[in-house]
GROMACS .gro file of C-alpha atoms in nm:
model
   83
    1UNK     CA    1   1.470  -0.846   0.252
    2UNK     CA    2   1.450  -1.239   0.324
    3UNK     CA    3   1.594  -1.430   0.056
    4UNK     CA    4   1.665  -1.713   0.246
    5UNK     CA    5   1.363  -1.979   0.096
    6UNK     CA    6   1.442  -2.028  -0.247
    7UNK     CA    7   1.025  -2.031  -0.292
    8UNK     CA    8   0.918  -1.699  -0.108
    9UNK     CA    9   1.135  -1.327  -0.123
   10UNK     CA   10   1.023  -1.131   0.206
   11UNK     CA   11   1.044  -0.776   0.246
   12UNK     CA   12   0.963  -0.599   0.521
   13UNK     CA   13   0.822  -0.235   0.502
   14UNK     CA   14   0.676  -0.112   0.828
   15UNK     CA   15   0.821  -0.012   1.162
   16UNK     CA   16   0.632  -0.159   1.455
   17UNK     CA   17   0.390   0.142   1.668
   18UNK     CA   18   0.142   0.123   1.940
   19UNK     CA   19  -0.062   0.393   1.792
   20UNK     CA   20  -0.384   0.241   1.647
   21UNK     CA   21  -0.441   0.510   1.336
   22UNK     CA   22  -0.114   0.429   1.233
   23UNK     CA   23  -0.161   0.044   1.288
   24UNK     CA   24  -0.499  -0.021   1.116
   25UNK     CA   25  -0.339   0.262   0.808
   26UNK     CA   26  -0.084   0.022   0.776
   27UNK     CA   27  -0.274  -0.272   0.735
   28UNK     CA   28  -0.466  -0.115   0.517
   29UNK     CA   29  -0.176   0.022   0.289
   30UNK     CA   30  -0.061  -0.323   0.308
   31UNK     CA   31  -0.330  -0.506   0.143
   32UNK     CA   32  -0.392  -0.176  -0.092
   33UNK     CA   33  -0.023  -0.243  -0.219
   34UNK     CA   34  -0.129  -0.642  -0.264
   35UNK     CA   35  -0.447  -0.611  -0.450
   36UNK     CA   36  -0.250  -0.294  -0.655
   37UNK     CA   37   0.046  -0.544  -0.709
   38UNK     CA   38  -0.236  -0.849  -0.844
   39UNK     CA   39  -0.450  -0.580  -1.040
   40UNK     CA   40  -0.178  -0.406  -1.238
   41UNK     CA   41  -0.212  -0.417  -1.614
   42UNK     CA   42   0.062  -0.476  -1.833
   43UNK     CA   43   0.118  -0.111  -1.906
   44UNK     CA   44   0.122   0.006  -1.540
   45UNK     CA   45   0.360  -0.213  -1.409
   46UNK     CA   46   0.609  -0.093  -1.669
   47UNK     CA   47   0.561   0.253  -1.610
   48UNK     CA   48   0.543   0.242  -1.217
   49UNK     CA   49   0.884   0.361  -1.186
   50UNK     CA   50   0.790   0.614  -1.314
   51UNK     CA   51   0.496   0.704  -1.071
   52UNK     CA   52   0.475   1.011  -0.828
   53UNK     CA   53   0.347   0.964  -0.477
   54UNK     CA   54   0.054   1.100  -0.526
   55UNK     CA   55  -0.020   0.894  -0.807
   56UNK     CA   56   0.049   0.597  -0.572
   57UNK     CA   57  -0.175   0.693  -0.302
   58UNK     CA   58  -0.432   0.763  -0.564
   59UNK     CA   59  -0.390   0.386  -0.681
   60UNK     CA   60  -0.433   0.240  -0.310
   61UNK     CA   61  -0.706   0.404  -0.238
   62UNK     CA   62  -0.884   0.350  -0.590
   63UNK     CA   63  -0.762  -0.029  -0.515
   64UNK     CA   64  -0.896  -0.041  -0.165
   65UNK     CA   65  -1.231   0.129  -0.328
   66UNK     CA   66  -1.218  -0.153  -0.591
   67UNK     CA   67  -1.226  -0.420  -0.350
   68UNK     CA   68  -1.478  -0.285  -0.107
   69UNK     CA   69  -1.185  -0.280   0.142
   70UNK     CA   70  -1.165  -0.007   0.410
   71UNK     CA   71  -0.968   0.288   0.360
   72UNK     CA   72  -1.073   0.547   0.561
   73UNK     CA   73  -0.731   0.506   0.857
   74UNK     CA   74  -0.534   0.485   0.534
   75UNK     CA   75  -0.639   0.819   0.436
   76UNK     CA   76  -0.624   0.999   0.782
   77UNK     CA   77  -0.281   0.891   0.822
   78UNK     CA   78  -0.190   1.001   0.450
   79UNK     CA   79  -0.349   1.332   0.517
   80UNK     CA   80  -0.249   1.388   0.912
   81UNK     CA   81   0.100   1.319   0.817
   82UNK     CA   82   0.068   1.571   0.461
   83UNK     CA   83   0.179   1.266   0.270
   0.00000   0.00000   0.00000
């Protein structure tokens, strides 16, 4: 976490990999976890504490869906890697 501009908190999630799948899944996670961040209602953001894995997955994806993003990496990885 970068706290250091007093307009902007960074936080850094991913590790860096030369493996393409698991570059292009990350990018797509990425932006799924934006758009899911923008979209939330209310209601869900309370309750995402709350949430199971699954449940997130299910919400990237469905986000990704939403915003006739790609997701199809996103979901290899997930399922490749059991997750």
């Amino acid at each position: 976490v970068n706290l250091s501009n007093s307009e902007t908190v960074e936080i850094r999630l991913w590790r860096g990999t030369l493996r393409v799948l698991t570059f292009r899944a990350t990018i797509e996670a990425t932006a799924a976890l934006a758009y899911l961040a923008h979209d939330l209602t209310e209601e869900q953001a309370e309750d995402i504490e709350n949430w199971s894995w699954p449940t997130l997955t299910l919400y990237m994806i469905n986000t990704l869906k939403a915003h006739n993003l790609p997701y199809s990496e996103l979901m290899e990885y997930l399922t490749e890697r059991g997750l």
